[in-house]
Short mmCIF file of C-alpha atoms in Angstrom, two decimals:
data_model
loop_
_atom_site.label_atom_id
_atom_site.label_comp_id
_atom_site.label_asym_id
_atom_site.label_seq_id
_atom_site.Cartn_x
_atom_site.Cartn_y
_atom_site.Cartn_z
CA MET A 3 124.94 111.06 -57.04
CA TRP A 4 126.20 108.48 -54.56
CA LYS A 5 126.08 110.77 -51.50
CA PRO A 6 122.26 111.00 -51.31
CA LEU A 7 121.98 107.25 -51.87
CA VAL A 8 124.50 106.53 -49.12
CA SER A 9 122.62 108.88 -46.78
CA VAL A 10 119.29 107.20 -47.50
CA LEU A 11 120.84 103.75 -47.01
CA ALA A 12 122.43 104.80 -43.72
CA ALA A 13 119.13 106.24 -42.47
CA THR A 14 117.30 103.06 -43.46
CA LEU A 15 119.82 100.85 -41.68
CA ALA A 16 119.63 103.04 -38.56
CA LEU A 17 115.84 102.84 -38.56
CA SER A 18 115.93 99.06 -39.02
CA ALA A 19 118.43 98.71 -36.19
CA SER A 20 116.27 100.82 -33.86
CA LEU A 21 113.19 98.73 -34.70
CA VAL A 22 115.07 95.49 -34.04
CA GLN A 23 116.38 96.93 -30.78
CA ALA A 24 112.84 97.93 -29.76
CA GLN A 25 111.54 94.47 -30.61
CA GLU A 26 114.34 92.87 -28.60
CA ALA A 27 113.96 95.13 -25.57
CA PRO A 28 113.63 92.81 -22.57
CA LEU A 29 110.19 92.51 -21.04
CA ARG A 30 110.12 93.37 -17.33
CA ILE A 31 107.70 91.66 -14.96
CA VAL A 32 107.45 93.74 -11.80
CA VAL A 33 106.41 92.05 -8.54
CA GLY A 34 105.66 93.98 -5.36
CA TYR A 35 106.89 91.26 -3.01
CA ALA A 36 110.21 89.71 -2.07
CA PRO A 37 111.79 86.77 -3.94
CA GLY A 38 110.50 83.37 -2.87
CA GLY A 39 106.92 84.39 -2.11
CA ALA A 40 103.89 83.03 -3.95
CA THR A 41 103.55 85.96 -6.38
CA ASP A 42 107.26 85.90 -7.13
CA ARG A 43 107.15 82.15 -7.84
CA VAL A 44 104.28 82.66 -10.29
CA ALA A 45 106.21 85.41 -12.07
CA ARG A 46 109.33 83.28 -12.48
CA ILE A 47 107.50 80.20 -13.78
CA VAL A 48 105.72 82.30 -16.42
CA ALA A 49 108.79 84.43 -17.27
CA ASP A 50 110.88 81.37 -18.13
CA LYS A 51 108.37 80.11 -20.71
CA LEU A 52 107.33 83.55 -21.97
CA GLY A 53 110.92 84.50 -22.77
CA THR A 54 111.22 81.45 -25.03
CA LYS A 55 108.06 82.40 -26.92
CA LEU A 56 109.08 86.05 -27.29
CA GLY A 57 112.64 85.22 -28.23
CA THR A 58 113.79 87.99 -25.87
CA PRO A 59 114.79 88.06 -22.21
CA VAL A 60 112.04 88.39 -19.59
CA ILE A 61 113.33 89.92 -16.35
CA VAL A 62 111.52 89.57 -13.03
CA GLU A 63 112.05 92.67 -10.91
CA ASN A 64 111.09 92.65 -7.22
CA LYS A 65 110.05 96.18 -6.22
CA THR A 66 109.00 95.82 -2.62
CA GLY A 67 107.57 98.37 -0.23
CA ALA A 68 104.27 99.94 0.85
CA GLY A 69 102.46 96.61 0.68
CA GLY A 70 103.04 96.30 -3.06
CA ARG A 71 101.89 99.81 -3.95
CA LEU A 72 105.37 100.88 -5.06
CA SER A 73 105.34 98.19 -7.76
CA ALA A 74 102.04 99.47 -9.18
CA GLN A 75 103.28 103.08 -9.11
CA ALA A 76 106.45 102.08 -10.96
CA VAL A 77 104.61 100.17 -13.69
CA LYS A 78 102.05 102.94 -14.12
CA ALA A 79 104.97 105.28 -14.92
CA ALA A 80 106.71 102.89 -17.35
CA PRO A 81 107.42 104.55 -20.72
CA ALA A 82 105.91 103.06 -23.87
CA ASN A 83 109.34 101.98 -25.19
CA GLN A 84 110.04 99.88 -22.07
CA PRO A 85 107.81 96.75 -22.18
CA THR A 86 106.62 96.19 -18.62
CA LEU A 87 103.97 94.07 -16.93
CA LEU A 88 102.81 94.12 -13.33
CA LEU A 89 101.97 90.83 -11.63
CA ALA A 90 99.67 91.71 -8.75
CA ASN A 91 97.08 90.33 -6.37
CA PRO A 92 93.87 91.86 -4.93
CA ALA A 93 95.71 93.50 -2.02
CA VAL A 94 97.43 95.80 -4.55
CA MET A 95 94.75 96.15 -7.21
CA LEU A 96 91.56 96.18 -5.13
CA VAL A 97 92.11 96.80 -1.42
CA ALA A 98 94.88 99.44 -1.45
CA PRO A 99 93.10 101.90 -3.79
CA LEU A 100 89.98 101.66 -1.60
CA VAL A 101 91.68 102.28 1.74
CA PHE A 102 94.58 104.58 0.79
CA PRO A 103 93.42 107.98 -0.54
CA ASP A 104 96.96 108.50 -1.87
CA ALA A 105 97.64 105.03 -3.32
CA GLY A 106 99.19 106.72 -6.35
CA TYR A 107 97.31 104.79 -9.03
CA ASP A 108 93.83 103.83 -10.20
CA PRO A 109 93.56 100.13 -11.20
CA GLU A 110 90.91 100.75 -13.84
CA ARG A 111 92.22 104.01 -15.28
CA ASP A 112 95.97 103.32 -15.22
CA PHE A 113 96.13 99.62 -16.12
CA ARG A 114 94.86 97.16 -18.69
CA PRO A 115 94.20 93.58 -17.49
CA VAL A 116 96.30 91.12 -19.51
CA SER A 117 95.87 87.62 -18.08
CA HIS A 118 94.68 85.95 -14.87
CA VAL A 119 97.15 83.11 -14.22
CA ASN A 120 96.39 81.54 -10.87
CA SER A 121 93.87 81.41 -8.06
CA TYR A 122 94.12 80.51 -4.40
CA GLU A 123 91.58 79.85 -1.67
CA PHE A 124 91.30 80.67 2.03
CA GLY A 125 90.77 78.45 5.01
CA VAL A 126 89.57 78.81 8.57
CA ALA A 127 91.49 76.82 11.17
CA VAL A 128 91.22 76.32 14.91
CA ALA A 129 93.79 75.55 17.56
CA SER A 130 93.83 71.96 18.78
CA ALA A 131 92.46 73.06 22.18
CA VAL A 132 89.29 74.55 20.64
CA PRO A 133 86.57 71.89 21.14
CA VAL A 134 85.01 72.02 17.66
CA LYS A 135 85.46 69.89 14.54
CA GLU A 136 82.96 71.42 12.13
CA LEU A 137 82.25 74.97 10.95
CA PRO A 138 78.68 75.26 12.39
CA HIS A 139 80.03 74.13 15.77
CA LEU A 140 82.70 76.85 15.60
CA MET A 141 80.12 79.57 15.02
CA ALA A 142 78.00 78.27 17.89
CA TRP A 143 81.11 78.12 20.11
CA LEU A 144 82.05 81.74 19.27
CA ARG A 145 78.52 82.95 20.05
CA ALA A 146 78.59 81.05 23.36
CA ASN A 147 82.06 82.38 24.25
CA PRO A 148 82.08 86.06 23.28
CA ASP A 149 85.20 86.63 25.38
CA LYS A 150 87.06 84.25 23.04
CA ALA A 151 85.45 85.53 19.84
CA ASN A 152 88.52 86.74 18.02
CA PHE A 153 90.40 85.50 14.99
CA GLY A 154 93.91 86.01 13.73
CA VAL A 155 94.93 87.05 10.22
CA PRO A 156 98.41 87.38 8.64
CA ALA A 157 97.96 91.15 8.25
CA THR A 158 95.25 93.70 8.85
CA GLY A 159 93.83 94.80 5.51
CA SER A 160 94.74 91.47 3.90
CA LEU A 161 92.25 89.32 2.01
CA PRO A 162 92.10 86.77 4.86
CA HIS A 163 91.09 89.69 7.11
CA PHE A 164 88.19 90.68 4.87
CA PHE A 165 87.22 87.07 4.24
CA GLY A 166 87.03 86.57 8.02
CA LEU A 167 84.67 89.55 8.19
CA MET A 168 82.57 87.99 5.41
CA VAL A 169 82.29 84.79 7.44
CA GLY A 170 81.41 86.69 10.61
CA ASP A 171 78.68 88.64 8.81
CA ALA A 172 77.22 85.49 7.25
CA ALA A 173 77.18 83.69 10.62
CA LYS A 174 76.05 86.77 12.61
CA VAL A 175 79.13 86.48 14.81
CA ARG A 176 80.87 89.61 16.03
CA ALA A 177 84.56 88.88 16.42
CA GLU A 178 87.66 90.94 17.01
CA VAL A 179 90.33 90.81 14.32
CA VAL A 180 93.90 90.23 15.51
CA GLY A 181 96.41 91.26 12.85
CA TYR A 182 99.91 89.75 12.67
CA ARG A 183 103.07 90.58 10.76
CA GLY A 184 102.81 87.60 8.44
CA SER A 185 101.65 83.99 8.51
CA ALA A 186 104.54 82.62 10.60
CA PRO A 187 103.73 84.53 13.82
CA LEU A 188 100.02 83.91 13.27
CA LEU A 189 100.58 80.15 13.08
CA ASN A 190 102.86 80.24 16.12
CA ASP A 191 100.10 81.84 18.19
CA LEU A 192 97.46 79.49 16.78
CA LEU A 193 99.63 76.49 17.70
CA GLY A 194 100.25 77.94 21.14
CA GLY A 195 96.58 78.68 21.77
CA GLN A 196 97.05 82.45 22.09
CA VAL A 197 94.50 82.93 19.31
CA PRO A 198 91.70 80.34 18.90
CA VAL A 199 90.85 80.84 15.21
CA ALA A 200 92.85 81.85 12.14
CA PHE A 201 91.99 82.83 8.58
CA ASP A 202 94.79 82.50 6.04
CA THR A 203 95.45 81.10 2.59
CA PHE A 204 94.63 77.41 2.45
CA ASP A 205 98.09 76.29 1.32
CA THR A 206 99.68 78.17 4.26
CA LEU A 207 97.48 76.43 6.84
CA LEU A 208 97.65 72.98 5.27
CA PRO A 209 101.06 71.70 6.52
CA GLN A 210 100.13 72.22 10.19
CA HIS A 211 96.72 70.65 9.54
CA GLU A 212 98.36 67.61 7.95
CA ALA A 213 100.67 67.37 10.98
CA GLY A 214 97.62 67.25 13.25
CA LYS A 215 98.55 70.44 15.08
CA ILE A 216 95.58 72.54 13.92
CA ARG A 217 92.24 71.75 12.25
CA ILE A 218 91.09 73.38 9.01
CA LEU A 219 87.31 73.36 9.14
CA ALA A 220 86.47 74.65 5.66
CA VAL A 221 87.99 75.91 2.41
CA SER A 222 86.62 78.94 0.57
CA SER A 223 86.67 77.59 -3.00
CA ALA A 224 83.51 76.62 -4.87
CA LYS A 225 84.63 72.98 -4.88
CA ARG A 226 86.96 70.98 -2.66
CA SER A 227 90.63 71.76 -3.06
CA PRO A 228 92.80 69.16 -4.84
CA LEU A 229 95.40 69.87 -2.14
CA ASP A 230 93.15 68.07 0.38
CA ALA A 231 89.80 66.84 -0.86
CA LYS A 232 88.76 65.68 2.63
CA ILE A 233 88.16 69.26 3.81
CA PRO A 234 84.67 70.57 3.01
CA THR A 235 83.90 73.87 1.33
CA PHE A 236 82.08 76.59 3.24
CA LYS A 237 78.95 75.81 1.21
CA GLU A 238 79.14 72.14 2.17
CA ALA A 239 79.63 73.24 5.78
CA SER A 240 76.28 75.07 5.73
CA MET A 241 77.53 78.58 4.88
CA ASP A 242 76.66 79.91 1.41
CA LEU A 243 80.00 81.59 0.82
CA ALA A 244 82.82 81.23 -1.69
CA ALA A 245 85.86 83.42 -2.31
CA THR A 246 89.30 83.18 -3.86
CA GLY A 247 92.36 85.31 -4.41
CA TRP A 248 94.38 85.59 -7.61
CA ASN A 249 97.54 86.68 -9.37
CA THR A 250 96.96 88.60 -12.59
CA PHE A 251 99.18 90.34 -15.14
CA PHE A 252 98.44 94.00 -15.88
CA ALA A 253 99.91 96.32 -18.50
CA PRO A 254 100.31 100.08 -18.03
CA MET A 255 98.12 102.22 -20.28
CA SER A 256 101.34 103.45 -21.91
CA MET A 257 101.64 100.03 -23.58
CA PRO A 258 99.81 99.90 -26.93
CA LYS A 259 96.68 97.76 -26.73
CA ALA A 260 97.87 95.52 -29.58
CA GLN A 261 101.07 94.74 -27.68
CA ALA A 262 99.12 93.94 -24.51
CA GLU A 263 96.80 91.66 -26.49
CA ARG A 264 99.77 89.83 -28.02
CA LEU A 265 101.32 89.30 -24.58
CA SER A 266 97.99 88.05 -23.28
CA GLY A 267 97.80 85.49 -26.08
CA LEU A 268 101.34 84.29 -25.39
CA ILE A 269 100.68 83.99 -21.65
CA VAL A 270 97.59 81.89 -22.43
CA GLU A 271 99.84 79.58 -24.47
CA VAL A 272 102.31 79.41 -21.58
CA MET A 273 99.54 78.55 -19.10
CA LYS A 274 98.21 75.78 -21.37
CA ASP A 275 101.64 74.12 -21.41
CA PRO A 276 101.49 70.88 -19.37
CA ASP A 277 104.98 71.58 -17.98
CA THR A 278 103.81 74.98 -16.67
CA GLN A 279 100.80 73.38 -15.05
CA ARG A 280 102.98 70.73 -13.41
CA LYS A 281 105.23 73.46 -11.98
CA PHE A 282 102.25 75.32 -10.53
CA GLU A 283 100.83 72.17 -8.99
CA ALA A 284 104.24 71.23 -7.54
CA ALA A 285 104.26 74.66 -5.86
CA LYS A 286 100.73 73.94 -4.50
CA MET A 287 99.20 76.65 -6.68
CA GLU A 288 96.20 76.41 -8.98
CA PRO A 289 97.02 77.44 -12.58
CA VAL A 290 94.43 79.35 -14.59
CA VAL A 291 94.13 79.83 -18.36
CA ALA A 292 92.31 83.11 -19.08
CA THR A 293 92.12 85.38 -22.11
CA MET A 294 92.10 89.15 -21.79
CA ALA A 295 88.29 89.24 -22.07
CA GLN A 296 87.89 86.50 -19.45
CA THR A 297 90.31 88.32 -17.15
CA GLU A 298 88.36 91.58 -17.48
CA ALA A 299 85.10 89.75 -16.65
CA MET A 300 86.68 88.06 -13.62
CA LEU A 301 87.96 91.37 -12.26
CA LYS A 302 84.60 93.07 -12.72
CA ALA A 303 82.82 90.30 -10.77
CA TYR A 304 85.56 90.30 -8.13
CA ARG A 305 85.25 94.03 -7.48
CA ALA A 306 81.49 93.67 -7.18
CA GLN A 307 81.93 90.96 -4.52
CA TRP A 308 84.78 92.42 -2.47
CA ALA A 309 84.60 96.23 -2.70
CA PRO A 310 81.43 96.46 -0.54
CA VAL A 311 83.04 94.20 2.10
CA VAL A 312 86.15 96.38 2.28
CA GLN A 313 84.16 99.62 2.37
CA ARG A 314 81.66 98.33 4.92
CA SER A 315 84.47 97.24 7.24
CA GLY A 316 85.57 100.84 7.71
CA PHE A 317 89.16 99.59 7.71
CA LYS A 318 91.80 102.33 7.80
CA PRO A 319 95.53 101.52 7.56
#
């Protein structure tokens, strides 16, 4: 009589323990870049607050390599019982699948957008020796000096690269793109006058601008950046152009939709927290509060804007 009851009780306890263990499984946030970079900083700010709300550890895992593609491949393959999110930018989730036939993932088929958490803008800067102080003057100078019509970017195939092409198309200026291995060597050559013009993220260019060593002529956001409200937007500088980059959380399709929706709601709460917003602003990053539906709409509009630019460029890695 007691044996069956004991067996049922043992099975029930085992099932309860496995459910608790599943609920307490740590959430992994996978980042395709090294510790200390902008995407990594975003992940760690959010992870700290998200872990408190979940009541379980949130682990940030840096899986570098192949320009971030390895991180997307790893999260795509995550099993359903291992809660995992990818924090990625457009280089991983827009550009790479368009230019690499063997990227190893499809952003729309293999991932579910969870929450857009921050945006960043681009800037165009000139070396101090370039005799221009406004964007229209730069375009006129490039047309008048075709032998000097080239611009540097932190990497070929990066968003600053494609944004530079956008600007060139809008201004009817044909310029040669000079790709570097990161922002540091690009800025060194801009400071030294080896390259006359640079496109990079606004926050990267800003310290040298504030030091008076280079001049940022315009910022790509729709309104002036709070980081330096004296610098005009491209629209204010007579070019009808606006563009931003982003960091967004994605869930693999192996994660149940209800779980992804719950995580999205919790991330929204984290991003509304004044302390989170202060941390983003201290890191010179713009925080964004976006639901799953708003994130999906943003990504759809973003692809419509950028995919034709990437495809038209003919860029091949």
